[in-house]
Amino acid sequence: MSSGNKSYEIKVQHLARVEGEGGVWVKIKDGKIEYVEVNIFEPPRFFEAFLRGRSYLEAPDLTARICGICPLAYVMAASRAMEKILGIQLSEETDKLRKIAFYGEWIESHVLHFMFLHAPDFLGQHSIFDIAKENPQAVKDAVGLRKWGNRAIEIVGGRPVHPVGFRVGGLHRIIKKEELLPLLKNFNEVEKMARNLLEFVVNLPIPEIEYDLVLMSLKGDREYPILKGVVANNLGGEFPEDDLEKNIMVEQKIYSNALHYRLKNGRPYITGPIARFNLNYDLLAPEVKDILEKAGYKAPLKNTYQSIVARAAETYHAVLEIKKLIESYSEPPQPYIEAEVRAGKGAAISEAPRGMLYHYYEIDENGKIVYANIIPPTAQN
């Protein structure tokens, strides 16, 4: 390190409080960042390779093992892609069940991220345990809300981690409404926890800085996007989810095991909560926007540090949406739709908590997977 000309390097061999494994190298010259290298050293796992030759029915459960925090994002994307290939149209009630569980995943993942991994940095704390000493109620709310989100996954999917209740065409069994109603018991307390956590986050000391961000996410028509929508960016572009690969390009970095994706014009882009927030702000629940705007937040957010605000906003929104979905739910006549197997290809995007998750598959006339391509949000950000 040279203090005279303010030129030095920062090397972090292993980043803490992140989902995954990686390090970072930063070169600073004359007080300005000259070069940044993010090294994802987690080894490749070759999921697309071992999917080849497997039945289309296996894709959701196999790809779910890619992530222990957001397995449902993979289940949903794989299932929807196969359903498009086979021409399966889900009932509205089956769609509601998927959303209830998926919103539960958003809640547990978001709370883990913004309270346990992210908030300590803004408060100059070492960990969540330090926050608990000064604000025990916020930590209690975080633990309680994560538990409720996991319970939503468990009721619909059979268990909270790597749920087994979903399949191509629907679910393995019919979920009775009375099974869902316990989620609404003491709902006022659950909503209060989500509201308190959003108020906690909007009052964090977030650095004031603006960036020229390129953002991309699904864009909803009548509801905040979680499973369906067109792909949109803040440059004015829109296209169907099937056309994602036509609009981006992939790069391989010598220093990283992860692939990197950019727009066709070479510009990097961000996907995830801040992208969804900016492109779908009007579709957030009024209760959520009320807290945000009283604290001075609304779209567009131009500060990546403020992604923590978007996550907390989506968490409160997800809680409110689960209540609406349960109240309007009625049991479908059958748990799943069986379709005649045929050769074809199809793609689908789900909005994982971290951003757009893209699945593309080709299957043969026997329903065997002959090609697969999965683009996770971490490869895009």
C-alpha positions in Angstrom: 0.0 0.0 0.0 1.2 3.5 -0.8 -0.3 6.3 1.3 1.5 9.1 -0.6 -0.4 8.8 -3.9 -3.3 6.9 -2.3 -2.7 3.9 -4.6 -3.1 0.5 -3.0 -4.9 -2.9 -3.4 -7.5 -4.6 -1.3 -7.7 -8.4 -1.5 -10.4 -10.3 0.3 -9.8 -14.0 -0.1 -13.2 -15.1 1.2 -16.2 -12.9 1.4 -18.3 -13.3 4.5 -22.1 -13.0 4.8 -22.8 -13.9 1.1 -24.8 -16.7 -0.4 -22.0 -18.7 -2.1 -18.3 -18.6 -2.2 -16.1 -15.8 -3.6 -13.4 -13.3 -3.1 -12.7 -9.7 -4.4 -9.6 -7.8 -5.5 -9.8 -4.0 -5.8 -7.0 -1.8 -7.2 -7.2 1.9 -6.2 -5.0 4.5 -7.9 -4.9 8.2 -6.8 -7.9 7.6 -4.6 -10.1 6.2 -7.4 -11.1 2.6 -8.1 -9.1 1.5 -11.2 -10.0 -2.2 -11.3 -12.3 -4.7 -9.6 -12.2 -8.4 -9.9 -14.9 -10.6 -8.2 -13.7 -14.2 -8.1 -16.4 -16.9 -7.8 -14.3 -19.9 -6.9 -17.2 -22.3 -6.1 -16.6 -25.2 -8.6 -18.9 -25.8 -11.5 -21.6 -28.4 -10.8 -22.7 -29.3 -14.4 -26.4 -29.5 -13.8 -27.2 -29.0 -17.4 -25.0 -32.0 -18.3 -26.5 -34.5 -16.0 -30.0 -33.4 -16.9 -29.5 -34.8 -20.4 -31.2 -38.2 -20.8 -33.4 -37.7 -17.7 -37.2 -37.5 -17.8 -38.8 -34.0 -18.1 -40.6 -34.8 -14.9 -37.2 -34.9 -13.0 -36.1 -31.4 -14.0 -37.9 -29.4 -11.2 -36.6 -31.6 -8.3 -33.1 -32.0 -9.7 -32.5 -28.3 -10.5 -33.9 -27.3 -7.1 -30.7 -28.7 -5.6 -28.8 -25.8 -7.2 -29.8 -23.6 -4.4 -30.8 -24.4 -0.8 -32.1 -20.9 -0.2 -34.3 -20.5 -3.2 -35.2 -24.1 -4.5 -38.7 -23.1 -5.4 -37.4 -20.6 -8.0 -35.9 -23.5 -9.8 -38.9 -25.7 -9.4 -41.2 -23.0 -10.8 -39.0 -22.2 -13.8 -38.4 -25.8 -14.7 -42.1 -26.7 -14.3 -43.3 -23.8 -16.3 -40.8 -24.4 -19.2 -42.0 -28.1 -19.4 -45.6 -27.1 -19.2 -45.1 -24.7 -22.1 -43.6 -27.5 -24.2 -46.5 -29.8 -23.4 -49.2 -27.2 -23.7 -50.4 -27.5 -20.1 -52.6 -24.7 -18.8 -52.7 -24.6 -15.0 -55.9 -23.8 -13.2 -56.1 -20.5 -11.4 -56.2 -22.3 -8.0 -53.1 -24.3 -8.7 -51.4 -21.1 -9.7 -52.4 -19.6 -6.4 -50.8 -22.5 -4.4 -47.6 -22.0 -6.3 -47.6 -18.3 -5.5 -48.3 -18.9 -1.8 -45.3 -21.1 -1.5 -43.1 -19.0 -3.7 -44.0 -15.8 -1.8 -43.0 -17.8 1.3 -39.6 -18.4 -0.2 -39.3 -14.7 -1.0 -40.0 -13.9 2.6 -37.5 -16.3 4.1 -34.8 -15.5 1.6 -35.3 -11.7 1.8 -35.3 -11.6 5.6 -32.2 -13.7 5.7 -30.5 -11.3 3.3 -31.5 -7.9 4.5 -31.4 -8.6 8.3 -28.8 -11.4 8.8 -26.4 -10.6 5.9 -26.8 -7.0 4.9 -28.0 -4.8 7.8 -24.9 -5.4 10.0 -22.8 -3.6 7.5 -24.9 -0.4 7.5 -24.9 -0.3 11.3 -21.1 -1.0 11.6 -21.9 -4.3 13.4 -20.1 -7.6 13.1 -23.2 -9.7 12.9 -26.9 -10.0 13.7 -26.0 -10.8 17.3 -24.7 -7.3 17.7 -27.9 -5.9 16.3 -29.9 -8.0 18.8 -28.1 -6.3 21.7 -29.4 -2.8 20.5 -32.6 -3.7 18.8 -33.8 -7.1 20.0 -37.3 -6.6 18.7 -36.1 -6.2 15.1 -34.2 -9.5 15.3 -37.2 -11.2 16.9 -39.4 -10.0 14.1 -36.9 -11.3 11.5 -36.8 -14.7 13.1 -40.6 -14.8 13.4 -41.2 -13.7 9.9 -38.8 -16.2 8.4 -40.5 -18.9 10.4 -43.8 -17.9 8.9 -42.5 -17.8 5.4 -41.0 -21.3 5.8 -44.3 -22.5 7.2 -46.1 -21.3 4.0 -43.6 -23.4 1.9 -44.0 -26.4 4.2 -47.8 -26.5 4.1 -47.9 -26.4 0.3 -44.7 -28.1 -0.6 -44.3 -30.7 2.2 -41.2 -29.3 3.8 -39.5 -25.9 4.0 -36.1 -26.8 2.4 -36.2 -28.5 -1.0 -40.0 -29.0 -0.9 -41.3 -32.1 -2.7 -44.9 -31.3 -3.3 -44.6 -29.8 -6.7 -44.4 -31.4 -10.2 -44.8 -30.5 -13.8 -48.6 -29.9 -14.3 -49.3 -28.8 -10.7 -48.8 -30.5 -7.3 -48.7 -34.1 -6.2 -51.8 -33.7 -4.0 -54.7 -31.3 -3.5 -54.1 -28.8 -0.7 -57.2 -28.2 1.3 -58.1 -24.7 2.3 -58.2 -25.6 6.0 -54.5 -26.6 5.7 -53.7 -23.0 4.7 -55.9 -21.2 7.2 -53.4 -21.6 10.1 -51.2 -19.1 8.2 -53.8 -16.5 8.8 -54.1 -17.2 12.6 -52.6 -14.2 14.3 -52.0 -12.6 10.9 -52.1 -9.1 12.4 -48.9 -10.0 14.3 -47.3 -11.4 11.1 -48.1 -8.2 9.2 -46.8 -6.1 12.1 -43.5 -7.9 11.9 -43.2 -7.3 8.2 -44.2 -3.6 8.6 -41.7 -3.1 11.5 -38.9 -4.6 9.5 -39.6 -2.3 6.5 -39.6 0.7 8.9 -36.4 -0.6 10.4 -34.7 -0.8 6.9 -35.9 2.6 5.6 -34.3 4.2 8.6 -30.9 2.6 8.1 -28.0 5.0 7.4 -27.6 4.2 3.7 -24.8 6.0 1.8 -26.0 8.6 -0.6 -24.7 7.9 -4.1 -26.2 7.5 -7.5 -25.3 5.2 -10.4 -26.3 5.0 -14.0 -27.9 1.6 -13.6 -29.2 -0.7 -16.3 -32.0 -2.8 -14.7 -33.8 -5.9 -16.1 -36.7 -8.0 -14.6 -40.0 -9.4 -15.4 -42.7 -6.7 -15.7 -46.2 -7.4 -14.5 -49.4 -6.3 -16.1 -51.8 -6.3 -13.1 -49.7 -7.8 -10.3 -46.1 -7.5 -9.1 -44.2 -10.1 -11.1 -43.1 -13.3 -9.4 -43.8 -16.1 -12.0 -45.1 -14.4 -15.1 -44.5 -11.3 -17.2 -42.6 -9.9 -20.1 -38.9 -9.1 -19.7 -38.3 -5.4 -19.4 -35.5 -3.0 -18.8 -35.3 0.7 -17.8 -33.9 1.6 -21.3 -37.4 1.0 -22.7 -36.9 -2.5 -24.0 -39.5 -5.3 -23.6 -39.5 -8.8 -25.0 -41.0 -12.3 -24.2 -39.3 -14.5 -21.7 -38.5 -17.0 -24.5 -36.3 -14.4 -26.1 -33.9 -13.7 -23.3 -30.9 -15.5 -24.9 -31.5 -13.4 -28.1 -31.0 -10.2 -26.1 -28.0 -11.0 -23.9 -24.5 -12.4 -24.5 -22.3 -14.5 -22.2 -18.7 -14.0 -21.2 -16.2 -16.3 -19.5 -13.7 -14.6 -17.2 -10.4 -16.3 -16.6 -10.4 -15.4 -12.9 -13.9 -16.8 -12.1 -15.8 -20.1 -12.4 -19.1 -18.2 -13.0 -20.4 -17.1 -16.3 -21.1 -13.4 -16.8 -24.0 -12.0 -18.9 -24.4 -8.6 -20.5 -26.8 -7.0 -22.9 -26.0 -7.4 -26.6 -24.6 -3.9 -26.7 -22.0 -5.0 -24.1 -23.5 -3.1 -21.1 -23.8 -5.0 -17.8 -27.2 -5.0 -16.1 -28.7 -5.7 -12.7 -31.5 -8.0 -12.0 -33.2 -8.6 -8.6 -35.2 -6.6 -6.1 -34.0 -3.1 -7.2 -34.8 -3.9 -10.8 -38.3 -5.3 -10.0 -38.9 -2.4 -7.7 -38.1 0.2 -10.3 -39.9 -1.5 -13.1 -43.0 -2.5 -11.1 -43.3 0.1 -8.4 -47.0 1.0 -9.1 -47.9 -2.7 -8.5 -46.7 -2.8 -4.9 -49.3 -2.9 -2.2 -50.5 0.6 -1.1 -49.5 -0.2 2.5 -46.0 -0.8 1.3 -45.7 2.4 -0.8 -47.1 4.4 2.1 -44.2 3.5 4.4 -41.7 3.9 1.6 -42.9 7.4 0.5 -43.1 8.7 4.1 -39.4 7.8 4.4 -38.6 9.5 1.1 -38.3 6.3 -1.1 -40.0 5.6 -4.4 -39.0 4.5 -7.8 -36.6 4.9 -9.4 -33.9 3.9 -7.0 -30.5 4.8 -8.4 -28.4 3.6 -5.5 -27.4 -0.1 -5.3 -27.1 0.2 -1.6 -30.9 0.8 -1.6 -31.5 -2.7 -2.8 -32.0 -3.5 0.9 -35.0 -1.2 0.8 -36.5 -3.0 -2.2 -36.0 -6.3 -0.5 -37.8 -5.2 2.7 -40.6 -3.7 0.6 -41.1 -6.9 -1.4 -41.2 -8.8 1.9 -44.1 -6.8 3.3 -45.8 -7.0 -0.1 -45.4 -10.8 -0.1 -47.0 -11.1 3.3 -50.0 -9.2 2.2 -50.3 -11.2 -1.1 -50.3 -14.5 0.7 -53.2 -13.4 2.8 -55.2 -12.4 -0.3 -54.3 -15.7 -2.1 -55.4 -17.8 0.9 -58.7 -16.0 1.3 -59.6 -16.4 -2.4 -58.4 -20.0 -2.7 -60.8 -22.9 -3.4 -59.6 -26.4 -4.0 -59.0 -27.4 -7.6 -60.7 -30.5 -9.0 -57.4 -32.4 -9.5 -53.9 -31.9 -8.1 -52.1 -31.9 -11.5 -52.7 -32.1 -15.3 -51.2 -35.0 -17.2 -50.3 -34.2 -20.8 -49.3 -36.4 -23.7 -45.6 -36.4 -24.1 -44.2 -34.8 -27.3 -41.0 -33.4 -28.5 -40.4 -29.7 -28.2 -38.5 -26.8 -26.7 -39.5 -24.1 -24.3 -38.2 -21.5 -21.8 -39.5 -19.9 -18.7 -38.4 -17.3 -16.2 -39.2 -17.1 -12.5 -38.2 -14.2 -10.3 -36.0 -15.7 -7.7 -35.4 -13.5 -4.7 -32.1 -12.5 -6.2 -33.5 -11.9 -9.7 -34.5 -13.5 -13.0 -33.9 -17.2 -13.2 -34.1 -18.5 -16.8 -34.6 -22.2 -17.8 -34.5 -23.5 -21.4 -35.2 -27.1 -22.3 -35.4 -29.3 -25.4 -37.1 -32.7 -25.0 -37.5 -35.6 -27.4 -40.7 -37.6 -28.3 -40.1 -39.8 -25.2 -39.9 -36.9 -22.8 -36.2 -37.2 -22.3 -34.2 -34.0 -21.9 -31.7 -33.6 -24.8 -30.5 -30.0 -24.0 -30.8 -27.7 -21.0 -29.5 -24.2 -20.3 -30.0 -22.5 -16.9 -29.1 -18.8 -16.4 -29.2 -17.9 -12.7 -29.5 -14.3 -11.4 -26.0 -14.4 -9.9 -24.5 -14.9 -13.4 -26.4 -11.8 -14.6 -25.6 -9.4 -11.7 
